[in-house]
């Protein structure tokens, strides 16, 4: 078998997503998820050759045990020797890491230091790297940063209107996230247009549990809606997105919220969940809206779509040409209702929807959903794992 597969790892605080990918065409040989790590219910689910299996992860139920379980299965399936390197998704790369990076001790120290900007993500990413190094001591490990694609944003897009010293001394600026996804769908849209990405300008909307919009000019990110943390910008599943910062002082000073309460409310109890009072899951809210005519569900969808449309419209200020809008992420790829509502708000930008095409675009199908005469709007299924595999492979080929 081809021994040029890349093992892609995406490590969360209690989960580890993995896939074994052919970097040349994105084909996935094996994929899966270890979840509920650090609990006695830790399990690993593996999909290979159309078959799914599931196993308990042994003591101490941690990321290291999960990686060892994965190694055991890769050995049993005779897949261990086809892995040529490991690509890690790392959420925060700060200002210094804007390229795929071979991991060494300095890089690990930097990822650890950047945890001050991404306390929920970078420590988990580092745990995955350390576990993979122990399990695959002879393989090279590469970090692909979620912030990297947005490092081309101009200063005017990333500086907050607060004292400049906070940026210089503490790195408080906008970084943006979901960069790998925005890059992938922009490249796919450029392929559809049969033009080099460097000659294309798009606005991409990655709408999943986390949501972000990016303005891409001549193939480069020039603005994006997520900021220093993944809380800024449009409304998300449980995150508020932009609010008046004065609300925070009001909650603390007048309503006796603690800082932790505010953090919890804005990150975990807001967004679609907070407004609907039903769920953070778009499918559940759509069902409540359509079948039960639930008023709060309708409101949550209206606010969600309006805020996204406003962000898209505002990003036209960063562009001189707009080749089209791209929808991606679990909601962007599947919800015809959300896409229709967003595009309806953008008629001034000459968007009209082809209802039939819009309805047909779901479950990983990609294609045009705008009608004839409209500016283009596409649904493009994202594939961050392929980008990580491809960039890992390219970096190692440059090095050798
Ligand atoms: P994450 O940001 O965790 O990767 P995903 O990109 O998987 O999230 O997106 C999850 C969101 O996609 C959920 O809100 C889910 O309800 C929504 N979603 C998935 N399938 C559909 C569908 N058929 N219709 C509407 N929303 C969907």
XYZ file of C-alpha atoms and ligand atoms in Angstrom:
427
model
C 0.000 0.000 0.000
C 0.945 3.642 -0.557
C 2.929 4.575 2.533
C 2.427 8.313 2.176
C -0.626 8.710 4.397
C -0.788 11.461 7.005
C -2.348 10.869 10.401
C -4.294 14.035 11.232
C -5.006 14.682 14.912
C -7.348 17.285 16.360
C -7.192 17.179 20.117
C -9.829 18.808 22.330
C -9.920 18.943 26.126
C -11.799 15.623 26.389
C -11.712 14.368 22.815
C -9.351 13.359 20.042
C -10.456 13.309 16.405
C -8.231 11.411 14.024
C -8.092 10.532 10.358
C -5.666 8.799 8.101
C -5.581 10.759 4.874
C -4.021 10.525 1.452
C -2.620 14.082 1.135
C -2.732 14.008 -2.664
C -6.488 13.532 -3.066
C -7.943 13.873 0.431
C -9.194 10.264 0.502
C -9.794 9.116 4.070
C -8.590 5.599 4.783
C -9.638 5.500 8.436
C -11.215 8.019 10.763
C -12.661 8.238 14.220
C -13.070 9.925 17.526
C -11.998 9.243 21.075
C -14.383 10.978 23.432
C -15.302 11.390 27.092
C -11.559 11.244 27.791
C -10.501 11.654 31.412
C -13.675 9.835 32.489
C -14.387 6.145 33.057
C -16.699 6.250 30.025
C -13.819 7.079 27.672
C -14.405 5.378 24.314
C -12.793 5.248 20.932
C -14.886 4.962 17.730
C -13.119 3.892 14.566
C -14.466 3.868 11.001
C -12.595 1.782 8.457
C -13.715 0.248 5.164
C -17.331 1.214 5.816
C -17.318 -0.644 9.178
C -17.635 1.133 12.507
C -16.312 -0.224 15.781
C -16.198 1.120 19.275
C -13.966 0.215 22.255
C -13.507 1.329 25.844
C -10.257 3.176 26.515
C -8.302 1.706 29.447
C -7.009 3.480 32.578
C -5.960 6.284 32.895
C -8.589 7.153 30.210
C -6.445 10.030 28.941
C -5.219 11.289 25.551
C -2.129 9.105 25.799
C -4.284 5.983 26.353
C -6.476 7.020 23.418
C -3.465 7.391 21.116
C -2.124 4.010 22.291
C -5.525 2.410 21.551
C -5.426 3.962 18.094
C -1.888 2.652 17.508
C -3.006 -0.847 18.546
C -5.855 -0.767 16.015
C -3.656 0.648 13.266
C -1.255 -2.249 13.895
C -4.054 -4.838 13.788
C -5.326 -3.363 10.522
C -1.762 -3.339 9.101
C -2.003 0.413 8.575
C 0.767 1.538 10.888
C 3.473 1.444 8.223
C 1.571 3.579 5.759
C 1.797 6.634 8.034
C 4.525 8.985 6.890
C 3.936 11.893 9.315
C 1.471 13.398 11.753
C -0.348 16.697 11.229
C -1.855 18.425 14.264
C -4.561 21.050 14.283
C -3.387 23.747 16.677
C -5.873 26.495 17.426
C -3.691 29.484 18.310
C -0.426 30.326 16.608
C -0.292 33.992 17.618
C 1.630 36.311 15.296
C 4.692 34.150 14.811
C 3.131 31.029 13.351
C 1.524 31.759 10.008
C 2.857 28.701 8.171
C 2.772 24.915 8.683
C 5.489 24.318 11.269
C 7.653 21.312 12.076
C 7.205 20.677 15.778
C 10.268 20.841 18.020
C 10.800 21.874 21.645
C 10.686 25.601 20.829
C 7.393 25.210 18.970
C 5.902 23.256 21.874
C 6.986 25.984 24.293
C 5.401 28.597 22.025
C 2.118 26.642 21.833
C 2.145 26.413 25.634
C 2.805 30.153 26.004
C -0.007 30.940 23.551
C -2.396 29.135 25.895
C -2.869 32.532 27.580
C -4.781 33.528 24.408
C -6.555 30.168 23.910
C -6.817 28.572 27.366
C -9.401 25.980 26.311
C -7.664 24.842 23.144
C -3.872 25.155 23.085
C -3.218 23.027 26.211
C -5.379 20.253 24.705
C -3.578 20.538 21.351
C -0.243 20.247 23.155
C -1.442 17.162 25.034
C -2.201 15.544 21.669
C 1.242 16.427 20.331
C 2.999 14.965 23.381
C 0.899 11.788 23.231
C 1.614 11.380 19.503
C 5.347 11.962 19.982
C 5.441 9.216 22.592
C 3.456 6.803 20.418
C 5.231 7.579 17.126
C 8.794 8.520 18.167
C 10.228 8.168 14.667
C 7.640 10.233 12.804
C 7.797 13.971 12.148
C 5.000 16.034 13.643
C 3.690 19.211 12.032
C 1.462 21.926 13.498
C -1.162 23.607 11.298
C -2.532 26.680 13.042
C -6.176 27.740 12.857
C -5.120 31.381 13.060
C -2.492 31.151 10.282
C -4.657 32.001 7.259
C -5.781 35.249 8.912
C -2.250 36.517 9.547
C -2.523 38.455 6.270
C -5.166 40.753 7.808
C -4.041 44.391 7.669
C -3.434 46.280 10.902
C -6.655 48.266 10.474
C -8.595 44.977 10.643
C -6.843 43.455 13.632
C -6.291 46.402 15.968
C -9.017 46.987 18.565
C -10.033 50.522 19.471
C -8.386 50.251 22.891
C -4.979 51.483 24.144
C -2.326 50.376 21.652
C -0.006 49.358 24.505
C -2.316 46.427 25.246
C -1.518 45.079 21.797
C 2.208 45.750 22.015
C 2.667 44.442 25.554
C 0.058 41.684 25.761
C -0.814 40.699 22.190
C -4.431 41.858 22.563
C -5.556 42.050 18.925
C -7.847 40.186 16.561
C -6.449 36.858 15.309
C -9.427 35.010 13.816
C -9.984 31.239 13.704
C -11.351 28.552 11.322
C -8.542 29.667 8.975
C -7.963 26.186 7.556
C -11.637 25.883 6.641
C -11.879 29.355 5.058
C -8.745 28.621 3.034
C -10.041 25.227 1.854
C -13.441 26.450 0.663
C -11.909 29.513 -1.012
C -9.524 27.232 -2.921
C -12.448 25.008 -3.962
C -14.461 28.025 -5.140
C -11.430 29.220 -7.144
C -11.295 25.761 -8.744
C -14.980 26.089 -9.685
C -14.235 29.471 -11.299
C -11.186 27.958 -12.967
C -9.008 30.835 -11.735
C -5.968 30.900 -9.448
C -7.029 31.590 -5.849
C -4.761 34.673 -5.928
C -7.152 36.207 -8.482
C -10.334 35.537 -6.501
C -12.225 37.493 -3.844
C -14.871 35.817 -1.713
C -16.752 36.146 1.530
C -16.916 32.771 3.244
C -19.301 31.875 6.056
C -18.225 28.944 8.222
C -21.393 28.167 10.175
C -21.137 25.300 12.646
C -21.346 25.315 16.442
C -18.745 28.053 16.144
C -19.382 30.534 13.333
C -17.140 32.941 11.481
C -17.183 35.028 8.342
C -14.022 35.857 6.384
C -13.308 38.410 3.683
C -10.822 36.953 1.221
C -9.207 39.375 -1.221
C -6.952 38.082 -3.986
C -6.845 34.756 -2.159
C -5.780 36.252 1.196
C -7.772 36.774 4.364
C -8.215 40.518 4.913
C -10.790 40.392 7.708
C -12.713 37.869 9.759
C -15.386 37.998 12.423
C -13.763 36.013 15.257
C -11.297 38.070 17.245
C -8.733 37.547 19.973
C -10.933 34.700 21.203
C -13.678 32.707 19.465
C -16.359 34.835 21.175
C -16.395 37.867 18.884
C -18.453 38.349 15.741
C -21.701 36.695 14.707
C -24.030 34.777 17.020
C -23.130 31.069 17.335
C -24.523 27.856 18.864
C -23.931 28.797 22.499
C -21.676 31.866 22.108
C -23.120 35.363 21.989
C -20.859 36.937 19.383
C -20.697 40.746 19.588
C -22.492 42.443 22.445
C -22.162 45.875 23.993
C -19.222 45.401 26.429
C -21.181 47.644 28.810
C -23.541 44.694 29.402
C -20.702 42.913 31.210
C -20.304 45.776 33.723
C -24.061 45.936 34.141
C -24.253 42.192 34.888
C -21.412 42.406 37.407
C -22.291 45.723 39.068
C -26.101 45.630 38.999
C -27.046 41.965 38.780
C -24.277 40.472 40.949
C -22.830 38.165 38.313
C -19.305 36.958 39.023
C -16.712 37.141 36.243
C -17.042 33.358 35.935
C -20.843 33.658 35.600
C -20.440 36.173 32.768
C -17.857 33.971 31.034
C -20.166 30.984 31.323
C -23.218 32.901 30.129
C -21.502 34.407 27.071
C -19.707 31.211 26.021
C -22.125 28.470 26.994
C -25.634 29.846 27.492
C -25.998 32.367 24.697
C -26.311 32.246 20.912
C -28.981 29.993 19.375
C -29.420 28.275 22.742
C -29.794 31.498 24.701
C -32.283 33.173 22.367
C -34.370 30.071 21.566
C -34.281 28.644 25.097
C -34.545 25.266 23.330
C -31.203 24.085 22.019
C -27.903 25.096 20.489
C -28.536 22.580 17.711
C -29.795 24.232 14.549
C -31.765 21.131 13.517
C -33.767 21.130 16.761
C -34.502 24.844 16.418
C -35.571 24.487 12.789
C -37.928 21.656 13.737
C -39.445 23.745 16.554
C -39.847 26.649 14.112
C -41.410 24.654 11.272
C -43.467 22.036 13.101
C -44.454 23.804 16.323
C -44.334 27.438 15.093
C -42.275 28.118 18.208
C -41.857 31.887 18.534
C -38.501 31.795 20.337
C -37.096 29.384 17.745
C -38.234 31.745 14.984
C -36.584 34.677 16.760
C -33.308 32.767 17.271
C -33.162 31.968 13.545
C -33.995 35.572 12.583
C -31.307 37.064 14.840
C -28.759 34.449 13.764
C -29.324 35.070 10.039
C -29.587 38.844 10.318
C -26.308 39.108 12.209
C -24.551 36.911 9.676
C -25.962 38.913 6.753
C -24.824 42.143 8.444
C -21.307 40.739 8.902
C -21.192 39.647 5.257
C -22.373 43.054 4.062
C -19.858 44.826 6.307
C -17.004 42.798 4.820
C -17.692 44.216 1.369
C -15.845 47.254 2.783
C -12.666 45.136 2.639
C -13.063 44.126 -0.996
C -13.041 45.757 -4.421
C -14.569 42.757 -6.189
C -16.826 40.007 -4.853
C -16.764 36.776 -6.840
C -19.299 35.187 -4.521
C -20.299 33.954 -1.086
C -19.422 30.510 0.212
C -21.428 28.647 2.881
C -19.727 25.868 4.827
C -19.713 24.138 8.258
C -22.524 21.913 9.595
C -25.182 24.638 9.280
C -23.799 26.255 6.121
C -23.583 22.884 4.375
C -27.003 21.610 5.413
C -29.525 24.300 6.274
C -31.396 25.607 3.236
C -33.529 27.713 5.613
C -30.563 29.586 7.069
C -28.919 30.115 3.672
C -32.161 31.390 2.169
C -32.751 33.827 5.033
C -29.185 35.167 4.871
C -29.234 35.670 1.110
C -32.690 37.302 1.282
C -31.119 39.992 3.525
C -28.443 40.578 0.898
C -30.581 41.385 -2.139
C -28.914 44.801 -2.436
C -25.691 42.915 -3.221
C -27.591 41.169 -6.013
C -28.098 37.771 -4.402
C -31.111 35.655 -5.299
C -31.553 32.002 -4.415
C -32.365 29.106 -6.692
C -34.803 27.314 -4.368
C -34.386 23.888 -5.909
C -30.574 24.019 -5.895
C -30.607 25.393 -2.338
C -32.815 22.545 -1.134
C -30.628 19.951 -2.846
C -27.379 21.125 -1.260
C -26.914 19.053 1.919
C -25.118 16.041 3.376
C -21.735 16.941 1.912
C -22.961 17.998 -1.533
C -21.309 21.122 -2.921
C -22.550 23.475 -5.629
C -24.104 26.750 -6.713
C -27.328 27.819 -4.951
C -27.814 31.267 -6.493
C -30.187 31.756 -9.411
C -29.299 32.923 -12.903
C -28.382 36.620 -12.955
C -27.523 36.584 -9.240
C -24.047 37.057 -7.852
C -22.713 33.557 -7.078
C -23.407 31.786 -3.800
C -22.047 28.290 -3.273
C -22.301 25.586 -0.669
C -18.894 23.949 -0.295
C -18.312 21.095 2.152
C -15.239 21.914 4.182
C -12.379 19.460 4.688
C -9.914 20.832 7.207
C -8.325 17.401 7.625
C -7.290 17.324 3.979
C -5.643 20.754 4.268
C -3.747 19.600 7.362
C -2.618 16.417 5.580
C -1.659 18.280 2.394
C 0.268 21.032 4.177
C 2.043 18.510 6.419
C 3.083 16.498 3.373
C 4.227 19.582 1.447
C 6.294 20.872 4.357
C 8.095 17.569 4.799
C 8.764 17.320 1.073
C 10.260 20.826 1.071
C 12.487 19.879 3.988
C 13.796 16.644 2.500
P -18.512 22.161 14.945
O -18.349 23.660 14.944
O -18.668 21.579 16.303
O -17.536 21.429 14.031
P -20.432 21.454 12.880
O -19.728 22.147 11.765
O -20.507 19.963 12.862
O -19.958 21.942 14.293
O -21.934 22.036 12.874
C -22.861 21.672 13.841
C -24.158 22.409 13.534
O -24.632 22.009 12.239
C -25.284 22.102 14.523
O -25.950 23.298 14.885
C -26.210 21.240 13.693
O -27.548 21.374 14.105
C -26.027 21.829 12.312
N -26.549 20.911 11.294
C -26.071 19.692 10.947
N -26.910 19.120 10.033
C -27.918 19.998 9.810
C -29.106 20.005 8.996
N -29.404 18.968 8.219
N -29.896 21.095 9.036
C -29.609 22.139 9.825
N -28.511 22.205 10.613
C -27.688 21.148 10.619
